[in-house]
């Protein structure tokens, strides 16, 4: 309503209505919602470090003891389990052999592939089994002794690889025993060399013997042809065919053509016979997948029987025959004819090698999986048919040559007969060279398919470990144990759920933080240094300023207010906070009354030397009036105190609503500020009984001591019966806020001006 003077009349402030128990109007209880009880937020790494530091400060001697004992035990365990490793090394030299006539080794298997195959053979089960058989003393070493699968243990321990840029295969092993490593490496290398050199078997011997017999027959045939040519030359004195008639020249050309064809057929028959022998050997071999060398040989045999390979091999044989003829005519290696024929041979070899690389992996897999038995039989049948066809063709050509020779020998005279004999001799020499080349190849492959293998040097026990992680691990043991101890401390702190800082209360307990109070500074004596006194004065200034902030936040313009100060549990600083806050209120010129309402444990009365004085219990029982029980505490700042009273009585019989209502009404009427130091909320119900008749409650929370779950429970209980929650005060926070310094400076400046 407006005054006549034109000023605005302020709205009257509603007075706090105290309603006695039993009245129809009671304080409306606040609606409590469980939704605000939220899960604890995930802690960041910085918060984890804070938790670790808090736990270390709280349990420092237990953490130190656990770290020392754990580090000692861990180092002893490392000493026994982590042992230095000694490496033993042996090397095998694989020198490439000479190229052979048909080029099977050079064309069908690259030398690099061959070396890789040898690396696989070193750890072959047959080789390792042979090593254990040849050297039974290996069973006495720790790696093999008691092992369920000794071969697998050795295979896993061995390291076999080709030294980069060399033809050396290195076989090495690391072990805690230098003698064990050297013995196993040498035994495996011995078994490998024995396996690599023992390639001559019965079938190979039969093939070689068959080629020797064929070579001897061809040699006798060549000698016979040469003798016939020599006789005719001596008879006619010349091999000139200029006098041969035209029809005889036609017969001679026809004979020459059939003779060259017969030569090629004979060479193909010899090659097909060798391929058939290899296929038959492949079918006879059992468990071929256990030996990589046999797998490789069988794959080559299957490759030679491939229909795509036969035309290539035929082209190569023809090109090789032309190259031999050219080399026989001239000894100049740079002759264009020789160079062109060598280029043709190389091109065919490249095609064969490319086809081999494309099909070899598939052949090896089929052989290793044992899935090629039916294909082997099919290829053998096809090769037998091919051989039979070549033999039939060879016989047919031989009959044609004999017929031409018989029909034209008389008509052509001695000169034509000499020309026929010379053609027969050249054909016999070509076939003989082919058989000799095939024999050389078989004998070479019986010793080593591609290379000569020998041991470069043996392994010796080493006196110096190649790897010793014991020292490094022992150095890391203290750090690892410290990390484990800190981790345990973090878990303990997390399980404890203590209040880390003021920021947690609004987020987790929905409590407004009214202020943060640092620890109560300890007084310094006269004997301390100037710097110590200045530091103590600074801490005292910070403490006073924090209480003044708290005073302003709690009163917030209230007049004649009554505030309940409590906590969730005991030892959370509520009594000290109440006394210091009362002193600052009195210092601000407010008439202040502090009531020690903790009838069960009157700490405030004992603190102010009033434990034996009459007080609250006497007033509530009607023995004294408020004025008669209140006493002035002049030494503490001039505020008034209502002690708990004596003698002790049961609070549940004293704390009655009507008596409390009259008491708080009288206190509000006489004082500007009434602070009620109530018992903790959770242990006893006294604070809940008194809080309903106050203007609101302030929860005291001690930093790094109070449990968040208990603070939440106290909040729920107060809110559940309708007690207004003004907010929370966090005690014992060591603040580094710079604004405290500004306040101290400002205060000292005022003092200097005064």
Short mmCIF file of C-alpha atoms in Angstrom, two decimals, residues 257-266 268-269 314 385-401:
data_model
loop_
_atom_site.label_atom_id
_atom_site.label_comp_id
_atom_site.label_asym_id
_atom_site.label_seq_id
_atom_site.Cartn_x
_atom_site.Cartn_y
_atom_site.Cartn_z
CA UNK A 257 64.31 -85.02 -91.84
CA UNK A 258 63.28 -88.42 -90.48
CA UNK A 259 66.61 -88.72 -88.67
CA UNK A 260 66.17 -85.37 -86.86
CA UNK A 261 62.63 -86.29 -85.92
CA UNK A 262 63.78 -89.64 -84.59
CA UNK A 263 66.43 -87.89 -82.49
CA UNK A 264 63.83 -85.63 -80.90
CA UNK A 265 61.50 -88.56 -80.24
CA UNK A 266 64.27 -90.55 -78.58
CA UNK A 268 61.52 -87.11 -75.40
CA UNK A 269 61.21 -90.83 -74.66
CA UNK A 314 59.79 -80.39 -75.56
CA UNK A 385 50.33 -93.68 -72.55
CA UNK A 386 52.64 -90.86 -73.64
CA UNK A 387 55.67 -93.13 -73.28
CA UNK A 388 53.98 -95.90 -75.24
CA UNK A 389 53.11 -93.44 -78.02
CA UNK A 390 56.70 -92.16 -78.16
CA UNK A 391 58.08 -95.70 -78.31
CA UNK A 392 55.67 -96.55 -81.14
CA UNK A 393 56.64 -93.39 -82.99
CA UNK A 394 60.31 -94.17 -82.48
CA UNK A 395 59.93 -97.65 -83.96
CA UNK A 396 57.98 -96.28 -86.92
CA UNK A 397 60.66 -93.68 -87.72
CA UNK A 398 63.41 -96.25 -87.35
CA UNK A 399 61.67 -98.53 -89.89
CA UNK A 400 61.28 -95.63 -92.31
CA UNK A 401 64.95 -94.79 -92.04
#
